[in-house]
């Protein structure tokens, strides 16, 4: 019986590896994003996990221009790592992107977009903020829990890139014409690269993180910045330069 119980515990541990502290807003990614159209804040500690939305202008915080919406469904079987918006959004396409992980019985990363239905006029109906968002979500079925998973939105809000230590993904909206993910080794050769932050501009991007040094070295990790270009035919990022910073033993 004891062995059976231990086995159960072991299996349970195997399955439920990822149990993030939902109250720590600094963990696993940037939880807030804002542009001239809207502000979005992922709140994993709410039950169910929610996005807080505030529409601009930000000096006019009437309750009709703000709301909470469920991140996915009404369970707590998922965790939202991060949210992102474009810097120069198209006013005729109000949306934000998010990335997270389904943690029901096994971990499954996802990337998604929440699109606002523009035929609803905020000033006409106070409830339209909460009821007018629809989601489109893509799951990365071939990948497990990711400790680091960052997303970067192209300025015009059309494409979003996701980077983790295992995969790179590209996703668009709202009709999901592009959803692709591929092994990180096709984008960067150093398999230890841990992405921590990404910024995408019109013609290039930068991604910063850490690479693991030789285990015999005193300094275990070095900070690294990659400069990215984008393939004009398939939009995939291509590394064109890199900078490795000098690190101290505590890095
Ligand atoms: C908010 O700021 C804008 C731009 O500065 C201004 O035109 C508008 O009157 C302000 N609204 C309120 C409610 O203060
Ligand atoms: C947007 O809202 C309008 C009015 O409520 C509705 O008729 C329409 O089907 C909605 N469009 C989408 C894509 O949900
Ligand atoms: C929304 O409704 C208000 C008041 O009815 C109106 O002034 C405004 O032009 C409408 N906005 C849009 C985008 O239809
Ligand atoms: C990614 O590619 C590397 C090197 O080719 C390989 O070792 C690894 O198993 C691949 N990972 C996945 C999830 O396919
Ligand atoms: C990754 O980069 C670091 C720093 O240059 C280097 O020490 C390490 O060997 C590289 N690892 C691989 C797998 O290329
Ligand atoms: C860009 O993508 C195309 C396939 O769509 C490929 O044939 C080409 O080699 C890629 N270019 C670079 C520089 O990676």
mmCIF file of C-alpha atoms and ligand atoms in Angstrom:
data_model
loop_
_atom_site.group_PDB
_atom_site.id
_atom_site.type_symbol
_atom_site.label_atom_id
_atom_site.label_comp_id
_atom_site.label_asym_id
_atom_site.label_seq_id
_atom_site.Cartn_x
_atom_site.Cartn_y
_atom_site.Cartn_z
ATOM 1 C CA UNK A 1 0.000 0.000 0.000
ATOM 2 C CA UNK A 2 2.804 2.368 0.941
ATOM 3 C CA UNK A 3 4.624 1.658 -2.297
ATOM 4 C CA UNK A 4 1.385 2.253 -4.182
ATOM 5 C CA UNK A 5 0.901 5.539 -2.380
ATOM 6 C CA UNK A 6 4.479 6.651 -3.081
ATOM 7 C CA UNK A 7 4.027 5.688 -6.708
ATOM 8 C CA UNK A 8 0.846 7.787 -6.847
ATOM 9 C CA UNK A 9 2.691 10.725 -5.297
ATOM 10 C CA UNK A 10 5.459 10.288 -7.839
ATOM 11 C CA UNK A 11 3.023 10.168 -10.743
ATOM 12 C CA UNK A 12 1.193 13.177 -9.331
ATOM 13 C CA UNK A 13 4.489 15.038 -9.072
ATOM 14 C CA UNK A 14 5.357 14.113 -12.645
ATOM 15 C CA UNK A 15 2.062 15.458 -13.882
ATOM 16 C CA UNK A 16 1.669 18.573 -11.774
ATOM 17 C CA UNK A 17 5.211 19.886 -12.030
ATOM 18 C CA UNK A 18 4.292 23.481 -12.674
ATOM 19 C CA UNK A 19 2.506 25.186 -9.780
ATOM 20 C CA UNK A 20 3.398 28.857 -10.024
ATOM 21 C CA UNK A 21 2.872 31.299 -7.165
ATOM 22 C CA UNK A 22 0.001 33.251 -8.714
ATOM 23 C CA UNK A 23 0.469 36.262 -6.469
ATOM 24 C CA UNK A 24 3.989 37.069 -7.697
ATOM 25 C CA UNK A 25 3.517 39.490 -10.558
ATOM 26 C CA UNK A 26 7.200 39.547 -11.484
ATOM 27 C CA UNK A 27 7.384 35.845 -12.223
ATOM 28 C CA UNK A 28 7.430 34.212 -15.665
ATOM 29 C CA UNK A 29 7.012 37.350 -17.751
ATOM 30 C CA UNK A 30 5.560 40.813 -18.118
ATOM 31 C CA UNK A 31 1.964 40.910 -16.870
ATOM 32 C CA UNK A 32 1.016 44.385 -18.093
ATOM 33 C CA UNK A 33 0.969 45.999 -21.545
ATOM 34 C CA UNK A 34 -0.360 49.326 -22.771
ATOM 35 C CA UNK A 35 -0.620 51.314 -25.975
ATOM 36 C CA UNK A 36 -2.735 54.290 -27.052
ATOM 37 C CA UNK A 37 -5.853 52.127 -27.333
ATOM 38 C CA UNK A 38 -5.907 49.885 -24.289
ATOM 39 C CA UNK A 39 -4.150 48.661 -21.189
ATOM 40 C CA UNK A 40 -4.226 44.983 -20.275
ATOM 41 C CA UNK A 41 -3.097 43.393 -17.020
ATOM 42 C CA UNK A 42 -3.008 39.621 -16.503
ATOM 43 C CA UNK A 43 -4.145 38.716 -12.984
ATOM 44 C CA UNK A 44 -3.458 35.051 -12.308
ATOM 45 C CA UNK A 45 -4.333 35.392 -8.633
ATOM 46 C CA UNK A 46 -7.997 36.090 -9.380
ATOM 47 C CA UNK A 47 -10.357 33.135 -9.506
ATOM 48 C CA UNK A 48 -10.693 32.498 -12.390
ATOM 49 C CA UNK A 49 -7.510 34.130 -13.745
ATOM 50 C CA UNK A 50 -8.534 37.349 -15.492
ATOM 51 C CA UNK A 51 -7.391 40.107 -17.760
ATOM 52 C CA UNK A 52 -8.087 43.595 -16.473
ATOM 53 C CA UNK A 53 -8.805 45.882 -19.437
ATOM 54 C CA UNK A 54 -8.817 49.681 -19.423
ATOM 55 C CA UNK A 55 -9.571 51.543 -22.628
ATOM 56 C CA UNK A 56 -7.961 54.917 -23.291
ATOM 57 C CA UNK A 57 -8.072 57.816 -22.548
ATOM 58 C CA UNK A 58 -6.429 56.911 -19.276
ATOM 59 C CA UNK A 59 -7.459 60.101 -17.504
ATOM 60 C CA UNK A 60 -11.077 59.049 -17.793
ATOM 61 C CA UNK A 61 -11.482 55.869 -15.777
ATOM 62 C CA UNK A 62 -15.239 55.387 -16.019
ATOM 63 C CA UNK A 63 -16.333 51.887 -15.201
ATOM 64 C CA UNK A 64 -17.777 51.534 -18.709
ATOM 65 C CA UNK A 65 -14.284 51.719 -20.163
ATOM 66 C CA UNK A 66 -12.806 49.040 -17.924
ATOM 67 C CA UNK A 67 -13.604 45.433 -17.102
ATOM 68 C CA UNK A 68 -12.323 42.014 -16.092
ATOM 69 C CA UNK A 69 -12.587 39.112 -18.515
ATOM 70 C CA UNK A 70 -11.731 35.463 -17.870
ATOM 71 C CA UNK A 71 -8.368 34.604 -19.384
ATOM 72 C CA UNK A 72 -9.593 31.291 -20.792
ATOM 73 C CA UNK A 73 -12.338 29.432 -19.007
ATOM 74 C CA UNK A 74 -13.633 29.560 -15.460
ATOM 75 C CA UNK A 75 -11.147 26.982 -14.107
ATOM 76 C CA UNK A 76 -7.749 27.650 -12.603
ATOM 77 C CA UNK A 77 -6.039 25.024 -14.771
ATOM 78 C CA UNK A 78 -3.869 27.480 -16.602
ATOM 79 C CA UNK A 79 -1.402 30.255 -16.007
ATOM 80 C CA UNK A 80 -0.805 33.362 -18.138
ATOM 81 C CA UNK A 81 2.892 34.186 -18.405
ATOM 82 C CA UNK A 82 2.676 37.428 -20.256
ATOM 83 C CA UNK A 83 0.616 39.895 -22.329
ATOM 84 C CA UNK A 84 1.698 42.148 -25.195
ATOM 85 C CA UNK A 85 0.319 44.831 -27.527
ATOM 86 C CA UNK A 86 1.677 46.549 -30.631
ATOM 87 C CA UNK A 87 3.279 49.967 -30.269
ATOM 88 C CA UNK A 88 1.574 51.473 -33.349
ATOM 89 C CA UNK A 89 -1.761 49.643 -33.412
ATOM 90 C CA UNK A 90 -4.374 49.897 -36.105
ATOM 91 C CA UNK A 91 -7.443 51.572 -34.554
ATOM 92 C CA UNK A 92 -9.720 49.348 -36.625
ATOM 93 C CA UNK A 93 -8.394 46.182 -35.052
ATOM 94 C CA UNK A 94 -8.387 46.342 -31.255
ATOM 95 C CA UNK A 95 -6.574 43.376 -29.756
ATOM 96 C CA UNK A 96 -3.905 42.099 -27.416
ATOM 97 C CA UNK A 97 -1.765 38.972 -27.376
ATOM 98 C CA UNK A 98 -1.001 36.636 -24.498
ATOM 99 C CA UNK A 99 0.994 33.497 -23.782
ATOM 100 C CA UNK A 100 0.637 30.942 -21.061
ATOM 101 C CA UNK A 101 0.421 27.330 -20.130
ATOM 102 C CA UNK A 102 -2.359 24.852 -19.639
ATOM 103 C CA UNK A 103 -1.551 22.965 -16.418
ATOM 104 C CA UNK A 104 -4.418 20.557 -16.044
ATOM 105 C CA UNK A 105 -2.804 17.108 -16.061
ATOM 106 C CA UNK A 106 0.187 17.893 -18.215
ATOM 107 C CA UNK A 107 1.737 21.177 -19.244
ATOM 108 C CA UNK A 108 0.932 22.613 -22.624
ATOM 109 C CA UNK A 109 2.144 26.082 -23.641
ATOM 110 C CA UNK A 110 -0.196 28.270 -25.670
ATOM 111 C CA UNK A 111 -0.248 31.587 -27.458
ATOM 112 C CA UNK A 112 -3.371 33.589 -28.159
ATOM 113 C CA UNK A 113 -5.032 36.791 -29.209
ATOM 114 C CA UNK A 114 -8.056 38.557 -27.735
ATOM 115 C CA UNK A 115 -9.924 40.591 -30.334
ATOM 116 C CA UNK A 116 -12.459 43.281 -29.532
ATOM 117 C CA UNK A 117 -15.630 43.357 -31.614
ATOM 118 C CA UNK A 118 -15.699 46.920 -32.904
ATOM 119 C CA UNK A 119 -19.385 46.897 -33.778
ATOM 120 C CA UNK A 120 -20.061 47.264 -30.059
ATOM 121 C CA UNK A 121 -19.879 50.840 -28.901
ATOM 122 C CA UNK A 122 -18.463 51.206 -25.402
ATOM 123 C CA UNK A 123 -20.511 54.299 -24.624
ATOM 124 C CA UNK A 124 -23.737 52.588 -25.737
ATOM 125 C CA UNK A 125 -23.509 49.592 -23.481
ATOM 126 C CA UNK A 126 -21.632 49.479 -20.187
ATOM 127 C CA UNK A 127 -21.278 45.697 -20.397
ATOM 128 C CA UNK A 128 -19.827 45.617 -23.864
ATOM 129 C CA UNK A 129 -16.227 45.751 -22.619
ATOM 130 C CA UNK A 130 -16.545 42.389 -20.934
ATOM 131 C CA UNK A 131 -18.691 40.782 -23.619
ATOM 132 C CA UNK A 132 -16.955 41.943 -26.748
ATOM 133 C CA UNK A 133 -13.658 40.093 -26.612
ATOM 134 C CA UNK A 134 -13.276 36.827 -28.434
ATOM 135 C CA UNK A 135 -10.246 34.573 -28.240
ATOM 136 C CA UNK A 136 -8.222 32.632 -30.707
ATOM 137 C CA UNK A 137 -5.712 30.283 -29.069
ATOM 138 C CA UNK A 138 -3.085 27.939 -30.452
ATOM 139 C CA UNK A 139 -1.526 25.187 -28.336
ATOM 140 C CA UNK A 140 2.069 24.052 -28.698
ATOM 141 C CA UNK A 141 1.268 20.381 -28.345
ATOM 142 C CA UNK A 142 4.800 19.114 -28.852
ATOM 143 C CA UNK A 143 6.302 21.096 -25.992
ATOM 144 C CA UNK A 144 6.295 20.807 -22.216
ATOM 145 C CA UNK A 145 6.427 23.336 -19.401
ATOM 146 C CA UNK A 146 8.662 26.309 -20.159
ATOM 147 C CA UNK A 147 10.393 28.184 -17.391
ATOM 148 C CA UNK A 148 11.002 31.099 -19.772
ATOM 149 C CA UNK A 149 8.619 32.045 -22.554
ATOM 150 C CA UNK A 150 8.539 35.606 -23.880
ATOM 151 C CA UNK A 151 6.469 37.147 -26.673
ATOM 152 C CA UNK A 152 7.133 40.164 -28.864
ATOM 153 C CA UNK A 153 4.549 41.926 -31.024
ATOM 154 C CA UNK A 154 5.452 43.514 -34.285
ATOM 155 C CA UNK A 155 4.616 47.281 -34.001
ATOM 156 C CA UNK A 156 1.500 47.253 -36.192
ATOM 157 C CA UNK A 157 -0.021 44.502 -34.057
ATOM 158 C CA UNK A 158 -0.148 41.958 -36.876
ATOM 159 C CA UNK A 159 2.318 39.266 -35.891
ATOM 160 C CA UNK A 160 3.488 37.974 -32.548
ATOM 161 C CA UNK A 161 6.622 35.950 -31.929
ATOM 162 C CA UNK A 162 7.083 33.598 -29.000
ATOM 163 C CA UNK A 163 10.501 32.470 -27.801
ATOM 164 C CA UNK A 164 11.397 29.835 -25.252
ATOM 165 C CA UNK A 165 14.401 27.629 -24.611
ATOM 166 C CA UNK A 166 12.746 24.851 -26.631
ATOM 167 C CA UNK A 167 10.798 26.504 -29.422
ATOM 168 C CA UNK A 168 10.143 29.608 -31.464
ATOM 169 C CA UNK A 169 6.610 30.341 -32.625
ATOM 170 C CA UNK A 170 4.900 32.838 -34.878
ATOM 171 C CA UNK A 171 1.217 33.704 -34.758
ATOM 172 C CA UNK A 172 -1.022 36.276 -36.382
ATOM 173 C CA UNK A 173 -4.586 37.447 -36.015
ATOM 174 C CA UNK A 174 -7.497 37.573 -36.137
ATOM 175 C CA UNK A 175 -7.977 34.882 -38.733
ATOM 176 C CA UNK A 176 -4.908 32.809 -37.813
ATOM 177 C CA UNK A 177 -3.441 32.616 -41.260
ATOM 178 C CA UNK A 178 -0.065 31.897 -39.754
ATOM 179 C CA UNK A 179 0.624 29.654 -36.839
ATOM 180 C CA UNK A 180 3.917 27.860 -36.863
ATOM 181 C CA UNK A 181 6.317 26.622 -34.262
ATOM 182 C CA UNK A 182 9.689 25.077 -34.727
ATOM 183 C CA UNK A 183 12.633 23.735 -32.779
ATOM 184 C CA UNK A 184 14.819 26.540 -31.396
ATOM 185 C CA UNK A 185 17.859 24.935 -33.015
ATOM 186 C CA UNK A 186 16.593 26.233 -36.370
ATOM 187 C CA UNK A 187 16.876 29.813 -35.083
ATOM 188 C CA UNK A 188 19.825 29.782 -32.692
ATOM 189 C CA UNK A 189 22.601 27.269 -32.398
ATOM 190 C CA UNK A 190 23.374 27.613 -28.698
ATOM 191 C CA UNK A 191 20.949 25.160 -27.120
ATOM 192 C CA UNK A 192 21.356 26.687 -23.650
ATOM 193 C CA UNK A 193 19.947 30.069 -24.661
ATOM 194 C CA UNK A 194 17.272 31.244 -22.204
ATOM 195 C CA UNK A 195 15.231 34.134 -23.654
ATOM 196 C CA UNK A 196 14.248 36.759 -21.096
ATOM 197 C CA UNK A 197 13.087 39.807 -23.076
ATOM 198 C CA UNK A 198 12.281 40.655 -26.663
ATOM 199 C CA UNK A 199 11.554 43.840 -28.556
ATOM 200 C CA UNK A 200 10.399 43.895 -32.188
ATOM 201 C CA UNK A 201 10.718 46.908 -34.475
ATOM 202 C CA UNK A 202 9.543 47.383 -38.071
ATOM 203 C CA UNK A 203 12.651 45.879 -39.632
ATOM 204 C CA UNK A 204 14.540 44.162 -36.850
ATOM 205 C CA UNK A 205 14.253 42.741 -33.375
ATOM 206 C CA UNK A 206 16.436 42.178 -30.363
ATOM 207 C CA UNK A 207 16.213 39.330 -27.925
ATOM 208 C CA UNK A 208 18.120 39.248 -24.664
ATOM 209 C CA UNK A 209 18.777 36.354 -22.349
ATOM 210 C CA UNK A 210 21.452 34.071 -20.967
ATOM 211 C CA UNK A 211 23.628 31.280 -22.287
ATOM 212 C CA UNK A 212 25.164 28.632 -20.083
ATOM 213 C CA UNK A 213 28.940 28.543 -19.999
ATOM 214 C CA UNK A 214 31.125 25.493 -19.723
ATOM 215 C CA UNK A 215 30.265 23.841 -16.353
ATOM 216 C CA UNK A 216 33.930 23.999 -15.328
ATOM 217 C CA UNK A 217 33.905 27.800 -15.503
ATOM 218 C CA UNK A 218 33.359 29.896 -12.380
ATOM 219 C CA UNK A 219 30.801 32.059 -14.198
ATOM 220 C CA UNK A 220 27.859 29.773 -14.978
ATOM 221 C CA UNK A 221 25.814 32.032 -17.274
ATOM 222 C CA UNK A 222 26.614 34.920 -19.600
ATOM 223 C CA UNK A 223 24.147 37.581 -20.729
ATOM 224 C CA UNK A 224 23.625 37.651 -24.468
ATOM 225 C CA UNK A 225 21.784 39.875 -26.942
ATOM 226 C CA UNK A 226 20.874 38.651 -30.397
ATOM 227 C CA UNK A 227 20.029 40.981 -33.260
ATOM 228 C CA UNK A 228 17.248 39.575 -35.438
ATOM 229 C CA UNK A 229 16.146 40.207 -38.989
ATOM 230 C CA UNK A 230 13.030 38.680 -40.498
ATOM 231 C CA UNK A 231 12.788 36.523 -43.581
ATOM 232 C CA UNK A 232 10.536 38.502 -45.930
ATOM 233 C CA UNK A 233 8.897 35.395 -47.338
ATOM 234 C CA UNK A 234 8.079 33.372 -44.228
ATOM 235 C CA UNK A 235 8.559 36.067 -41.511
ATOM 236 C CA UNK A 236 10.803 33.809 -39.463
ATOM 237 C CA UNK A 237 13.479 35.529 -37.375
ATOM 238 C CA UNK A 238 17.099 35.129 -38.465
ATOM 239 C CA UNK A 239 19.978 35.869 -36.120
ATOM 240 C CA UNK A 240 22.329 38.341 -37.776
ATOM 241 C CA UNK A 241 24.564 39.388 -34.877
ATOM 242 C CA UNK A 242 25.174 38.720 -31.229
ATOM 243 C CA UNK A 243 26.771 40.405 -28.246
ATOM 244 C CA UNK A 244 27.919 38.457 -25.182
ATOM 245 C CA UNK A 245 28.335 40.609 -22.102
ATOM 246 C CA UNK A 246 30.997 39.972 -19.492
ATOM 247 C CA UNK A 247 29.523 38.322 -16.470
ATOM 248 C CA UNK A 248 30.533 38.007 -12.839
ATOM 249 C CA UNK A 249 30.268 34.759 -10.850
ATOM 250 C CA UNK A 250 26.863 35.815 -9.446
ATOM 251 C CA UNK A 251 25.256 36.229 -12.862
HETATM 252 C C1 LIG B 1 -8.075 63.575 -20.953
HETATM 253 O O1 LIG B 1 -6.927 64.070 -21.649
HETATM 254 C C2 LIG B 1 -7.222 64.551 -22.954
HETATM 255 C C3 LIG B 1 -5.888 64.888 -23.620
HETATM 256 O O2 LIG B 1 -5.038 65.575 -22.745
HETATM 257 C C4 LIG B 1 -8.164 65.761 -22.839
HETATM 258 O O3 LIG B 1 -8.472 66.223 -24.141
HETATM 259 C C5 LIG B 1 -9.438 65.307 -22.139
HETATM 260 O O4 LIG B 1 -10.292 66.429 -21.926
HETATM 261 C C6 LIG B 1 -9.118 64.675 -20.781
HETATM 262 N N1 LIG B 1 -10.349 64.107 -20.227
HETATM 263 C C7 LIG B 1 -10.681 64.226 -18.943
HETATM 264 C C8 LIG B 1 -11.967 63.553 -18.525
HETATM 265 O O5 LIG B 1 -9.997 64.827 -18.125
HETATM 266 C C1 LIG B 2 -19.947 41.726 -33.226
HETATM 267 O O1 LIG B 2 -21.080 42.246 -32.537
HETATM 268 C C2 LIG B 2 -22.255 42.362 -33.354
HETATM 269 C C3 LIG B 2 -23.331 43.097 -32.540
HETATM 270 O O2 LIG B 2 -23.417 42.584 -31.234
HETATM 271 C C4 LIG B 2 -22.680 40.974 -33.807
HETATM 272 O O3 LIG B 2 -23.808 41.056 -34.625
HETATM 273 C C5 LIG B 2 -21.512 40.335 -34.578
HETATM 274 O O4 LIG B 2 -21.833 39.007 -34.927
HETATM 275 C C6 LIG B 2 -20.243 40.319 -33.747
HETATM 276 N N1 LIG B 2 -19.125 39.868 -34.567
HETATM 277 C C7 LIG B 2 -18.279 38.917 -34.160
HETATM 278 C C8 LIG B 2 -17.173 38.585 -35.099
HETATM 279 O O5 LIG B 2 -18.381 38.366 -33.067
HETATM 280 C C1 LIG B 3 -20.631 55.554 -29.775
HETATM 281 O O1 LIG B 3 -21.813 56.151 -29.243
HETATM 282 C C2 LIG B 3 -21.653 57.536 -28.932
HETATM 283 C C3 LIG B 3 -22.926 58.012 -28.245
HETATM 284 O O2 LIG B 3 -24.046 57.329 -28.722
HETATM 285 C C4 LIG B 3 -21.345 58.310 -30.207
HETATM 286 O O3 LIG B 3 -21.146 59.686 -29.918
HETATM 287 C C5 LIG B 3 -20.050 57.737 -30.823
HETATM 288 O O4 LIG B 3 -19.765 58.352 -32.053
HETATM 289 C C6 LIG B 3 -20.190 56.236 -31.057
HETATM 290 N N1 LIG B 3 -18.891 55.700 -31.470
HETATM 291 C C7 LIG B 3 -18.747 54.861 -32.488
HETATM 292 C C8 LIG B 3 -17.352 54.397 -32.772
HETATM 293 O O5 LIG B 3 -19.697 54.456 -33.138
HETATM 294 C C1 LIG B 4 15.419 20.181 -31.146
HETATM 295 O O1 LIG B 4 16.618 19.979 -31.895
HETATM 296 C C2 LIG B 4 17.664 19.415 -31.108
HETATM 297 C C3 LIG B 4 18.918 19.397 -31.965
HETATM 298 O O2 LIG B 4 18.646 18.980 -33.273
HETATM 299 C C4 LIG B 4 17.244 18.016 -30.634
HETATM 300 O O3 LIG B 4 18.248 17.460 -29.821
HETATM 301 C C5 LIG B 4 15.957 18.146 -29.806
HETATM 302 O O4 LIG B 4 15.478 16.882 -29.440
HETATM 303 C C6 LIG B 4 14.867 18.857 -30.602
HETATM 304 N N1 LIG B 4 13.723 19.081 -29.737
HETATM 305 C C7 LIG B 4 12.472 18.814 -30.097
HETATM 306 C C8 LIG B 4 11.397 19.095 -29.077
HETATM 307 O O5 LIG B 4 12.185 18.370 -31.193
HETATM 308 C C1 LIG B 5 26.788 28.689 -25.518
HETATM 309 O O1 LIG B 5 27.540 29.896 -25.381
HETATM 310 C C2 LIG B 5 28.456 29.894 -24.282
HETATM 311 C C3 LIG B 5 29.110 31.273 -24.218
HETATM 312 O O2 LIG B 5 29.731 31.579 -25.442
HETATM 313 C C4 LIG B 5 29.493 28.784 -24.488
HETATM 314 O O3 LIG B 5 30.346 28.757 -23.356
HETATM 315 C C5 LIG B 5 28.751 27.445 -24.586
HETATM 316 O O4 LIG B 5 29.662 26.425 -24.850
HETATM 317 C C6 LIG B 5 27.711 27.502 -25.716
HETATM 318 N N1 LIG B 5 26.934 26.260 -25.689
HETATM 319 C C7 LIG B 5 26.611 25.596 -26.801
HETATM 320 C C8 LIG B 5 25.842 24.355 -26.611
HETATM 321 O O5 LIG B 5 26.901 26.014 -27.928
HETATM 322 C C1 LIG B 6 13.535 32.486 -46.201
HETATM 323 O O1 LIG B 6 12.508 31.520 -46.275
HETATM 324 C C2 LIG B 6 12.498 30.763 -47.497
HETATM 325 C C3 LIG B 6 11.336 29.802 -47.436
HETATM 326 O O2 LIG B 6 10.138 30.457 -47.284
HETATM 327 C C4 LIG B 6 13.816 30.017 -47.667
HETATM 328 O O3 LIG B 6 13.818 29.355 -48.902
HETATM 329 C C5 LIG B 6 14.966 30.990 -47.578
HETATM 330 O O4 LIG B 6 16.201 30.274 -47.607
HETATM 331 C C6 LIG B 6 14.896 31.801 -46.292
HETATM 332 N N1 LIG B 6 15.961 32.806 -46.286
HETATM 333 C C7 LIG B 6 16.845 32.908 -45.285
HETATM 334 C C8 LIG B 6 17.876 33.989 -45.416
HETATM 335 O O5 LIG B 6 16.816 32.180 -44.308
#
